């Protein structure tokens, strides 16, 4: 074989190796998280897939070149067909805090939300379950706040949006994973259809306090610059999204369908000029994105907003009879 032929064969082998590595890694994770059966069966399927990809690469390099590419192509087609056959469902036995699906109706200025969560949390596994129907007057909207709860370093935070009304009430919308009973969150599993998506509406004393007072997360509140018309439109878009999830369940995805990307898609309906930005994925840096986009008041720098908006200590100090929403906003200037 000529030198050019050897080079071409080597390049083809390298390309095949990269292709097999990528597909092998993806297939192994997909099988490890989604193959039906107990954990041992899932791991065995993942190991068998990796071994098969390795054998296919060796065959490509010449040990048995005739069957390698064909077997790999067939096996990958079967894997992709299995993957495409997966459908999200609403009928699993869910963890208590995501057991009920939010739904709502909006007629004129009156919004009625069913299954608003108002748990009283004493610990992650110790709580009083309350799901309520609540009515809100959209003409009484006076503010919207982004609430970020940091749970994994400075780059990763859970983003929520809280709407405030002139009677002092607040309701928080939060896009979250929908865990089954006994299931734990996995960032990697979020890439591989391990979880369904759920939209929660909750009282701040529930959904914010559980993160600050029970889970030990650091939470920050950032008042947003929005017109009443924009706030109302965004609120209604959450109700529409909740109703759509009741009709058509969706999978959660760590990148494409998470807490921030859903908010971005909704907000873009109001302001089509909102740019896509890496900070929508690295949610810990969302305040910088909001300030650059004009949604966070520019009279203060981001670090000053962080200092004033750190609500953790105020949440920890709040008592059972205190107005939790008022307590966590002490010292936070309203948006202008």
CSV table of C-alpha atoms in Angstrom, one decimal:
chain,number,residue,atom,x,y,z
A,1,UNK,CA,0.0,0.0,0.0
A,2,UNK,CA,1.3,3.5,-0.9
A,3,UNK,CA,2.1,6.1,1.7
A,4,UNK,CA,-1.0,8.1,0.6
A,5,UNK,CA,-3.1,5.0,1.0
A,6,UNK,CA,-1.8,4.4,4.4
A,7,UNK,CA,-2.4,8.0,5.4
A,8,UNK,CA,-6.0,7.8,4.0
A,9,UNK,CA,-6.6,4.6,5.9
A,10,UNK,CA,-5.2,6.1,9.1
A,11,UNK,CA,-7.3,9.2,8.7
A,12,UNK,CA,-10.4,7.1,8.1
A,13,UNK,CA,-9.6,5.0,11.2
A,14,UNK,CA,-9.2,8.1,13.3
A,15,UNK,CA,-12.5,9.6,12.0
A,16,UNK,CA,-14.2,6.3,12.8
A,17,UNK,CA,-12.7,6.3,16.2
A,18,UNK,CA,-14.0,9.7,17.0
A,19,UNK,CA,-17.4,8.8,15.6
A,20,UNK,CA,-17.5,5.6,17.6
A,21,UNK,CA,-16.3,7.4,20.8
A,22,UNK,CA,-19.0,10.0,20.6
A,23,UNK,CA,-21.8,7.6,19.7
A,24,UNK,CA,-20.5,5.1,22.2
A,25,UNK,CA,-20.5,7.6,25.0
A,26,UNK,CA,-23.9,8.9,24.2
A,27,UNK,CA,-25.4,5.4,23.8
A,28,UNK,CA,-23.8,4.2,27.0
A,29,UNK,CA,-25.3,7.1,29.0
A,30,UNK,CA,-28.6,6.7,27.3
A,31,UNK,CA,-28.7,3.0,28.2
A,32,UNK,CA,-27.4,3.6,31.7
A,33,UNK,CA,-30.2,6.0,32.5
A,34,UNK,CA,-33.1,4.8,30.4
A,35,UNK,CA,-32.7,1.1,29.6
A,36,UNK,CA,-35.7,-0.7,31.2
A,37,UNK,CA,-35.0,-2.7,34.3
A,38,UNK,CA,-33.0,-2.5,37.5
A,39,UNK,CA,-29.8,-0.6,37.8
A,40,UNK,CA,-27.6,-3.7,37.2
A,41,UNK,CA,-29.4,-4.4,33.9
A,42,UNK,CA,-28.9,-0.7,32.8
A,43,UNK,CA,-25.2,-0.8,33.6
A,44,UNK,CA,-24.8,-4.2,31.8
A,45,UNK,CA,-26.5,-2.8,28.7
A,46,UNK,CA,-24.2,0.3,28.8
A,47,UNK,CA,-21.1,-1.9,29.2
A,48,UNK,CA,-22.2,-4.1,26.3
A,49,UNK,CA,-22.7,-1.1,24.1
A,50,UNK,CA,-19.2,0.3,24.8
A,51,UNK,CA,-17.7,-3.1,24.2
A,52,UNK,CA,-19.6,-3.4,20.9
A,53,UNK,CA,-18.4,0.1,19.8
A,54,UNK,CA,-14.8,-0.9,20.6
A,55,UNK,CA,-15.1,-4.1,18.6
A,56,UNK,CA,-16.6,-2.2,15.7
A,57,UNK,CA,-13.6,0.2,15.7
A,58,UNK,CA,-11.1,-2.7,15.7
A,59,UNK,CA,-13.0,-4.2,12.8
A,60,UNK,CA,-12.8,-0.9,11.0
A,61,UNK,CA,-9.0,-0.9,11.5
A,62,UNK,CA,-8.8,-4.1,9.6
A,63,UNK,CA,-9.3,-7.1,11.9
A,64,UNK,CA,-12.5,-7.9,10.2
A,65,UNK,CA,-13.3,-4.9,8.1
A,66,UNK,CA,-16.3,-6.3,6.3
A,67,UNK,CA,-18.7,-6.6,9.2
A,68,UNK,CA,-17.7,-3.7,11.4
A,69,UNK,CA,-19.4,-0.7,9.7
A,70,UNK,CA,-22.5,-2.6,8.9
A,71,UNK,CA,-23.0,-4.0,12.4
A,72,UNK,CA,-22.4,-0.6,13.9
A,73,UNK,CA,-24.9,1.1,11.6
A,74,UNK,CA,-27.6,-1.4,12.3
A,75,UNK,CA,-27.0,-1.3,16.1
A,76,UNK,CA,-27.0,2.5,16.1
A,77,UNK,CA,-30.3,2.6,14.0
A,78,UNK,CA,-31.9,0.3,16.6
A,79,UNK,CA,-30.7,2.4,19.5
A,80,UNK,CA,-32.0,5.6,17.8
A,81,UNK,CA,-35.4,4.0,17.1
A,82,UNK,CA,-35.6,2.9,20.7
A,83,UNK,CA,-34.7,6.5,21.8
A,84,UNK,CA,-37.3,8.0,19.5
A,85,UNK,CA,-40.0,5.7,20.8
A,86,UNK,CA,-39.7,7.2,24.3
A,87,UNK,CA,-42.7,9.4,25.3
A,88,UNK,CA,-43.0,11.6,28.4
A,89,UNK,CA,-45.9,10.7,30.7
A,90,UNK,CA,-48.0,12.3,33.4
A,91,UNK,CA,-49.2,9.1,35.0
A,92,UNK,CA,-46.2,8.0,37.1
A,93,UNK,CA,-46.2,8.0,40.9
A,94,UNK,CA,-44.6,11.3,41.6
A,95,UNK,CA,-42.8,12.8,44.5
A,96,UNK,CA,-45.1,14.8,46.8
A,97,UNK,CA,-43.8,18.3,45.8
A,98,UNK,CA,-44.4,17.7,42.1
A,99,UNK,CA,-47.4,15.4,42.3
A,100,UNK,CA,-50.0,17.9,41.1
A,101,UNK,CA,-49.9,19.7,37.7
A,102,UNK,CA,-50.6,23.4,37.6
A,103,UNK,CA,-53.4,24.6,35.4
A,104,UNK,CA,-55.3,27.8,35.1
A,105,UNK,CA,-57.9,30.0,33.4
A,106,UNK,CA,-57.7,33.6,32.5
A,107,UNK,CA,-60.9,35.6,31.9
A,108,UNK,CA,-60.3,39.3,31.5
A,109,UNK,CA,-58.2,40.5,34.4
A,110,UNK,CA,-59.1,37.4,36.6
A,111,UNK,CA,-56.6,34.5,36.7
A,112,UNK,CA,-57.5,31.4,38.5
A,113,UNK,CA,-54.7,28.9,39.3
A,114,UNK,CA,-55.4,25.4,40.3
A,115,UNK,CA,-52.7,23.4,42.3
A,116,UNK,CA,-50.7,26.3,43.7
A,117,UNK,CA,-48.2,24.7,46.1
A,118,UNK,CA,-48.1,26.0,49.7
A,119,UNK,CA,-46.1,23.4,51.6
A,120,UNK,CA,-44.9,24.0,55.2
A,121,UNK,CA,-41.4,22.6,55.1
A,122,UNK,CA,-39.5,21.4,58.2
A,123,UNK,CA,-37.1,19.2,56.3
A,124,UNK,CA,-36.6,17.7,52.9
A,125,UNK,CA,-38.7,14.7,54.0
A,126,UNK,CA,-40.8,16.4,56.6
A,127,UNK,CA,-43.5,18.8,55.4
A,128,UNK,CA,-47.3,19.5,55.3
A,129,UNK,CA,-48.8,19.0,51.9
A,130,UNK,CA,-51.1,21.8,50.7
A,131,UNK,CA,-52.3,22.3,47.1
A,132,UNK,CA,-54.7,25.2,46.7
A,133,UNK,CA,-56.8,27.1,44.1
A,134,UNK,CA,-56.0,30.8,44.1
A,135,UNK,CA,-57.4,33.8,42.3
A,136,UNK,CA,-55.4,36.8,41.1
A,137,UNK,CA,-56.4,40.1,39.7
A,138,UNK,CA,-54.0,40.9,36.8
A,139,UNK,CA,-54.9,44.6,37.0
A,140,UNK,CA,-53.3,44.5,40.4
A,141,UNK,CA,-49.8,43.4,39.3
A,142,UNK,CA,-47.2,45.7,40.7
A,143,UNK,CA,-43.9,43.9,40.3
A,144,UNK,CA,-41.9,41.0,39.0
A,145,UNK,CA,-38.7,39.7,40.5
A,146,UNK,CA,-36.1,37.1,39.4
A,147,UNK,CA,-35.1,34.9,42.2
A,148,UNK,CA,-31.9,32.9,41.9
A,149,UNK,CA,-31.0,30.1,44.3
A,150,UNK,CA,-27.4,28.9,44.0
A,151,UNK,CA,-26.8,25.2,44.7
A,152,UNK,CA,-23.7,24.2,42.8
A,153,UNK,CA,-21.1,27.0,42.6
A,154,UNK,CA,-21.3,30.5,41.3
A,155,UNK,CA,-22.2,29.5,37.7
A,156,UNK,CA,-25.2,27.3,38.5
A,157,UNK,CA,-28.4,28.6,40.0
A,158,UNK,CA,-32.1,27.7,39.9
A,159,UNK,CA,-34.1,30.6,38.4
A,160,UNK,CA,-37.6,31.5,39.4
A,161,UNK,CA,-39.9,34.4,38.6
A,162,UNK,CA,-42.1,35.9,41.3
A,163,UNK,CA,-45.1,38.2,40.5
A,164,UNK,CA,-46.3,40.7,43.1
A,165,UNK,CA,-49.7,42.2,43.6
A,166,UNK,CA,-50.8,45.3,45.3
A,167,UNK,CA,-52.4,43.3,48.2
A,168,UNK,CA,-48.9,42.0,49.2
A,169,UNK,CA,-49.3,38.6,47.8
A,170,UNK,CA,-46.7,36.9,45.6
A,171,UNK,CA,-46.8,33.8,43.4
A,172,UNK,CA,-43.7,32.2,42.1
A,173,UNK,CA,-43.4,30.2,38.8
A,174,UNK,CA,-40.6,27.7,38.7
A,175,UNK,CA,-39.7,25.2,35.9
A,176,UNK,CA,-38.4,22.0,37.6
A,177,UNK,CA,-37.8,18.3,37.1
A,178,UNK,CA,-40.7,16.1,37.9
A,179,UNK,CA,-39.2,13.4,40.0
A,180,UNK,CA,-40.8,10.0,40.6
A,181,UNK,CA,-41.2,8.8,44.2
A,182,UNK,CA,-37.8,7.8,45.5
A,183,UNK,CA,-36.0,9.4,42.5
A,184,UNK,CA,-33.0,11.8,43.0
A,185,UNK,CA,-32.0,14.6,40.7
A,186,UNK,CA,-29.1,13.9,38.3
A,187,UNK,CA,-27.6,16.6,36.1
A,188,UNK,CA,-26.4,14.0,33.6
A,189,UNK,CA,-29.8,12.3,33.7
A,190,UNK,CA,-31.3,15.6,32.6
A,191,UNK,CA,-29.6,15.2,29.2
A,192,UNK,CA,-31.1,11.7,28.7
A,193,UNK,CA,-34.8,12.0,29.3
A,194,UNK,CA,-34.7,10.7,32.8
A,195,UNK,CA,-37.2,13.3,34.0
A,196,UNK,CA,-40.4,14.9,32.8
A,197,UNK,CA,-40.8,18.7,33.0
A,198,UNK,CA,-43.1,20.4,35.5
A,199,UNK,CA,-44.2,24.0,36.0
A,200,UNK,CA,-44.8,24.8,39.6
A,201,UNK,CA,-46.7,27.8,41.0
A,202,UNK,CA,-46.1,28.3,44.7
A,203,UNK,CA,-46.2,30.7,47.6
A,204,UNK,CA,-42.8,32.3,48.3
A,205,UNK,CA,-42.9,30.9,51.9
A,206,UNK,CA,-42.9,27.5,50.3
A,207,UNK,CA,-40.7,27.5,47.2
A,208,UNK,CA,-38.1,30.1,48.4
A,209,UNK,CA,-37.9,29.2,52.0
A,210,UNK,CA,-37.4,25.5,51.3
A,211,UNK,CA,-34.2,26.4,49.4
A,212,UNK,CA,-32.8,28.9,52.0
A,213,UNK,CA,-34.0,27.4,55.3
A,214,UNK,CA,-34.1,23.7,54.5
A,215,UNK,CA,-31.6,23.0,51.7
A,216,UNK,CA,-29.0,25.6,52.7
A,217,UNK,CA,-28.9,27.3,49.3
A,218,UNK,CA,-27.9,31.0,48.8
A,219,UNK,CA,-30.8,33.0,47.3
A,220,UNK,CA,-30.9,36.4,45.7
A,221,UNK,CA,-33.8,38.6,44.6
A,222,UNK,CA,-33.5,41.0,41.6
A,223,UNK,CA,-36.4,43.4,40.8
A,224,UNK,CA,-37.1,43.5,37.1
A,225,UNK,CA,-37.9,46.5,35.0
A,226,UNK,CA,-41.2,45.6,33.3
A,227,UNK,CA,-44.3,47.4,32.3
A,228,UNK,CA,-47.6,46.2,33.6
A,229,UNK,CA,-48.5,45.0,30.2
A,230,UNK,CA,-45.4,43.0,29.9
A,231,UNK,CA,-45.8,41.5,33.4
A,232,UNK,CA,-49.4,40.6,32.5
A,233,UNK,CA,-48.4,39.0,29.2
A,234,UNK,CA,-45.6,37.0,30.9
A,235,UNK,CA,-48.0,35.8,33.7
A,236,UNK,CA,-50.5,34.6,31.1
A,237,UNK,CA,-47.8,32.9,29.1
A,238,UNK,CA,-47.0,30.8,32.2
A,239,UNK,CA,-50.6,29.8,32.6
A,240,UNK,CA,-50.7,28.8,28.9
A,241,UNK,CA,-47.5,26.8,29.3
A,242,UNK,CA,-48.9,25.0,32.4
A,243,UNK,CA,-52.0,24.1,30.5
A,244,UNK,CA,-50.0,22.8,27.6
A,245,UNK,CA,-48.0,20.5,29.9
A,246,UNK,CA,-51.3,19.1,31.2
A,247,UNK,CA,-52.2,18.3,27.6
A,248,UNK,CA,-48.8,17.3,26.3
A,249,UNK,CA,-46.1,16.2,28.8
A,250,UNK,CA,-42.5,17.0,28.0
A,251,UNK,CA,-39.1,15.8,29.0
A,252,UNK,CA,-36.8,18.0,31.0
A,253,UNK,CA,-33.5,18.7,29.4
A,254,UNK,CA,-30.5,20.2,31.3
A,255,UNK,CA,-29.7,22.5,28.4
A,256,UNK,CA,-32.7,23.0,26.1
A,257,UNK,CA,-35.7,22.8,28.5
A,258,UNK,CA,-34.6,24.0,31.9
A,259,UNK,CA,-35.5,26.8,34.3
A,260,UNK,CA,-33.9,29.6,32.4
A,261,UNK,CA,-34.4,28.6,28.8
A,262,UNK,CA,-38.2,28.3,29.3
A,263,UNK,CA,-38.3,31.8,30.9
A,264,UNK,CA,-36.3,33.2,28.0
A,265,UNK,CA,-38.7,31.7,25.4
A,266,UNK,CA,-41.6,33.2,27.2
A,267,UNK,CA,-40.0,36.6,27.7
A,268,UNK,CA,-39.0,36.7,24.0
A,269,UNK,CA,-42.7,36.7,23.1
A,270,UNK,CA,-42.8,40.1,24.8
A,271,UNK,CA,-39.5,41.5,23.6
A,272,UNK,CA,-38.4,39.8,20.3
A,273,UNK,CA,-35.1,41.6,20.5
A,274,UNK,CA,-33.8,39.6,23.5
A,275,UNK,CA,-30.5,38.0,22.5
A,276,UNK,CA,-29.6,34.4,23.2
A,277,UNK,CA,-26.6,34.2,25.4
A,278,UNK,CA,-24.4,31.6,27.1
A,279,UNK,CA,-25.4,33.1,30.5
A,280,UNK,CA,-28.9,31.6,29.9
A,281,UNK,CA,-27.3,28.2,30.4
A,282,UNK,CA,-24.8,29.3,33.1
A,283,UNK,CA,-27.7,30.6,35.1
A,284,UNK,CA,-25.5,31.9,37.9
A,285,UNK,CA,-24.5,34.7,35.6
A,286,UNK,CA,-28.1,35.6,34.7
A,287,UNK,CA,-28.1,38.9,36.6
A,288,UNK,CA,-25.3,40.2,34.3
A,289,UNK,CA,-27.5,39.2,31.3
A,290,UNK,CA,-30.5,40.9,32.7
A,291,UNK,CA,-28.6,44.1,33.3
A,292,UNK,CA,-27.1,44.1,29.8
A,293,UNK,CA,-30.6,43.4,28.4
A,294,UNK,CA,-32.1,46.3,30.4
A,295,UNK,CA,-34.4,44.1,32.5
A,296,UNK,CA,-32.3,44.9,35.7
A,297,UNK,CA,-32.1,48.6,36.7
A,298,UNK,CA,-28.7,50.0,35.6
A,299,UNK,CA,-28.5,52.6,38.3
A,300,UNK,CA,-26.7,50.0,40.4
A,301,UNK,CA,-24.0,47.6,39.4
A,302,UNK,CA,-24.6,43.8,39.5
A,303,UNK,CA,-22.5,43.3,42.6
A,304,UNK,CA,-24.4,46.0,44.4
A,305,UNK,CA,-27.7,44.3,43.3
A,306,UNK,CA,-26.3,41.0,44.6
A,307,UNK,CA,-25.4,42.6,48.0
A,308,UNK,CA,-28.8,44.2,48.4
A,309,UNK,CA,-30.7,41.3,47.0
A,310,UNK,CA,-29.1,38.5,49.1
A,311,UNK,CA,-32.2,37.2,50.9
A,312,UNK,CA,-30.8,34.1,52.6
A,313,UNK,CA,-30.1,35.7,56.0
A,314,UNK,CA,-33.5,37.5,56.0
A,315,UNK,CA,-35.2,34.3,55.1
A,316,UNK,CA,-33.5,32.4,57.9
A,317,UNK,CA,-34.4,35.1,60.4
A,318,UNK,CA,-38.1,35.2,59.5
A,319,UNK,CA,-40.5,33.7,62.0
A,320,UNK,CA,-43.6,31.5,61.4
A,321,UNK,CA,-45.9,34.5,61.9
A,322,UNK,CA,-43.9,37.0,59.8
A,323,UNK,CA,-44.8,38.2,56.3
A,324,UNK,CA,-42.1,36.1,54.5
A,325,UNK,CA,-42.4,38.1,51.3
A,326,UNK,CA,-42.1,41.4,53.0
A,327,UNK,CA,-39.2,40.1,55.2
A,328,UNK,CA,-37.0,39.0,52.3
A,329,UNK,CA,-37.5,42.3,50.4
A,330,UNK,CA,-36.3,44.6,53.2
A,331,UNK,CA,-33.5,46.7,51.9
A,332,UNK,CA,-34.1,45.8,48.3
A,333,UNK,CA,-34.9,48.9,46.2
A,334,UNK,CA,-37.8,48.6,43.8
A,335,UNK,CA,-37.1,48.6,40.1
A,336,UNK,CA,-37.3,52.0,38.3
